[in-house]
Amino acid sequence: MPIHEKSLIRPENLKVHETLAIDGIDVSGHWSTFIETRVVPDYNENLELEIAAFPGGSKIHRCFQCGSCTNACTINAIEPRFNPRYWIYLIRMGMEQELLRDKDIIWQCVSCHKCTNICPRSVEPEGVMKATALWLEDKGYVPKSPAHVFDEEFSRQVIERGKIEDTEVLHKFLSKTKQPLVQDWLVAIMWGIARRLPVKWGIKTALAQVFKPKARRWKNVRSAISDYIYEEDEMRRQKLQTIAAVRTSQTPQTHLEAAE
Ligand code: SF4
Ligand code: SF4
């Protein structure tokens, strides 16, 4: 089902007259819908390149605005302002200020990958949402999001030990985001698990909190992963520096050369 173009226009920019007659013809209500004229003076011509520099964002240029990602999106179904297709449009147009109006909800992507599975152009919109959230943090527009805090703790355990302990991830996530460690939903889950699983599972989990089990022969793998992450971070940092330098000094043609 195609997405309605109204999703590309903010509700406050739509003007409808409840009673209006033009040349004697009644055009009240939706017949008199107009789009308010807007002036956008502050394009960021490098916005697409900046977001493409973050992990997951490199295929954003492939989007042809079919809207399938938004139609399939889990979060859009409950929060219509969460609109991957709309944000990709803004990014490609360089409309940074317009994008910033949604900066507090972009991180809400739950990584269900429905958008990525359905995208006919292999844009990987889920990756673009993550890249956009990281870009917002990198630019200092938003503090570190809860999703980022969770990812960091998850990744830390994978890199350090090759294994994750769900209880530890949850505990660190709640304490780092300053949430109470005892929550109703958590207690309900723990009760459910305790009733269904054998006692030895509980003992194993408790021991894992103390002895932190590692994957076998993890040391070599860990250093390879750490090196890879360092190199990727360094490459991205240099790319962003080049884009920023070119932005202030040279022509649009050179922008593209700098990003390659
Ligand atoms: S991965 Fe994120 S953007 Fe994609 S469908 Fe799921 S919630 Fe929506
Ligand atoms: S990201 Fe893919 S699914 Fe979404 S609008 Fe662009 S081409 Fe369509």
Coordinates of N, CA and C in Angstrom, one line a residue, residues 1-5 7 65-80 82-86 112 114-116 118-120 125:
M1 N 0.8 -1.2 0.0 CA 0.0 0.0 0.0 C 0.9 1.2 0.0
P2 N 0.7 2.2 -1.0 CA 1.6 3.3 -1.0 C 1.3 4.2 0.2
I3 N 2.3 4.9 0.6 CA 2.2 5.8 1.8 C 1.7 7.2 1.3
H4 N 0.8 7.8 2.1 CA 0.2 9.1 1.6 C 1.3 10.2 1.8
E5 N 1.3 11.1 0.7 CA 2.3 12.2 0.7 C 2.2 13.1 1.9
S7 N 2.4 12.4 4.8 CA 3.3 12.1 5.9 C 4.6 12.9 5.7
Q65 N 12.1 6.2 -2.0 CA 11.0 6.8 -1.3 C 9.7 6.0 -1.6
C66 N 9.8 4.7 -1.7 CA 8.5 3.9 -1.9 C 7.6 3.8 -0.7
G67 N 8.2 4.0 0.5 CA 7.4 4.0 1.7 C 7.2 2.6 2.4
S68 N 7.7 1.6 1.8 CA 7.5 0.2 2.3 C 8.1 0.1 3.7
C69 N 9.2 0.8 4.0 CA 9.8 0.6 5.4 C 8.8 1.2 6.4
T70 N 8.3 2.3 6.1 CA 7.3 2.9 7.1 C 6.1 2.1 7.3
N71 N 5.6 1.6 6.1 CA 4.4 0.8 6.2 C 4.6 -0.5 7.0
A72 N 5.8 -1.0 7.0 CA 6.1 -2.3 7.7 C 6.6 -2.0 9.1
C73 N 6.9 -0.8 9.5 CA 7.6 -0.5 10.8 C 6.7 -0.8 12.0
T74 N 7.3 -1.5 12.9 CA 6.7 -1.9 14.2 C 6.4 -0.6 15.0
I75 N 7.3 0.3 15.1 CA 7.1 1.5 15.9 C 6.1 2.5 15.3
N76 N 6.2 2.6 13.9 CA 5.3 3.5 13.3 C 3.8 3.1 13.5
A77 N 3.6 1.8 13.7 CA 2.2 1.3 14.0 C 1.6 1.9 15.3
I78 N 2.5 2.2 16.2 CA 2.0 2.7 17.5 C 2.4 4.2 17.7
E79 N 3.4 4.7 16.9 CA 3.8 6.1 17.1 C 4.0 6.6 15.6
P80 N 2.9 7.2 15.1 CA 3.0 7.7 13.7 C 4.1 8.7 13.4
F82 N 7.1 8.3 14.2 CA 8.3 7.5 13.9 C 8.2 7.0 12.4
N83 N 8.9 7.7 11.5 CA 8.7 7.5 10.1 C 10.1 7.4 9.3
P84 N 10.6 6.2 9.2 CA 11.9 6.0 8.5 C 12.0 6.7 7.2
R85 N 10.9 6.5 6.4 CA 11.0 7.0 5.0 C 11.1 8.5 5.0
Y86 N 10.3 9.2 5.9 CA 10.3 10.6 6.0 C 11.7 11.1 6.4
C112 N 13.8 -4.5 14.7 CA 13.0 -5.8 14.3 C 13.4 -6.2 12.9
K114 N 12.1 -5.4 10.1 CA 11.0 -5.6 9.1 C 11.2 -4.7 7.9
C115 N 11.7 -3.5 8.2 CA 11.9 -2.5 7.1 C 13.0 -3.0 6.2
T116 N 14.1 -3.5 6.8 CA 15.2 -4.0 6.0 C 14.8 -5.2 5.1
I118 N 11.8 -5.7 3.9 CA 10.9 -5.4 2.8 C 11.4 -4.4 1.8
C119 N 12.5 -3.7 2.2 CA 13.0 -2.6 1.3 C 13.4 -3.2 -0.1
P120 N 12.8 -2.7 -1.2 CA 13.2 -3.2 -2.5 C 14.5 -2.7 -3.0
P125 N 17.1 0.2 6.0 CA 16.6 1.3 6.8 C 16.9 1.2 8.3

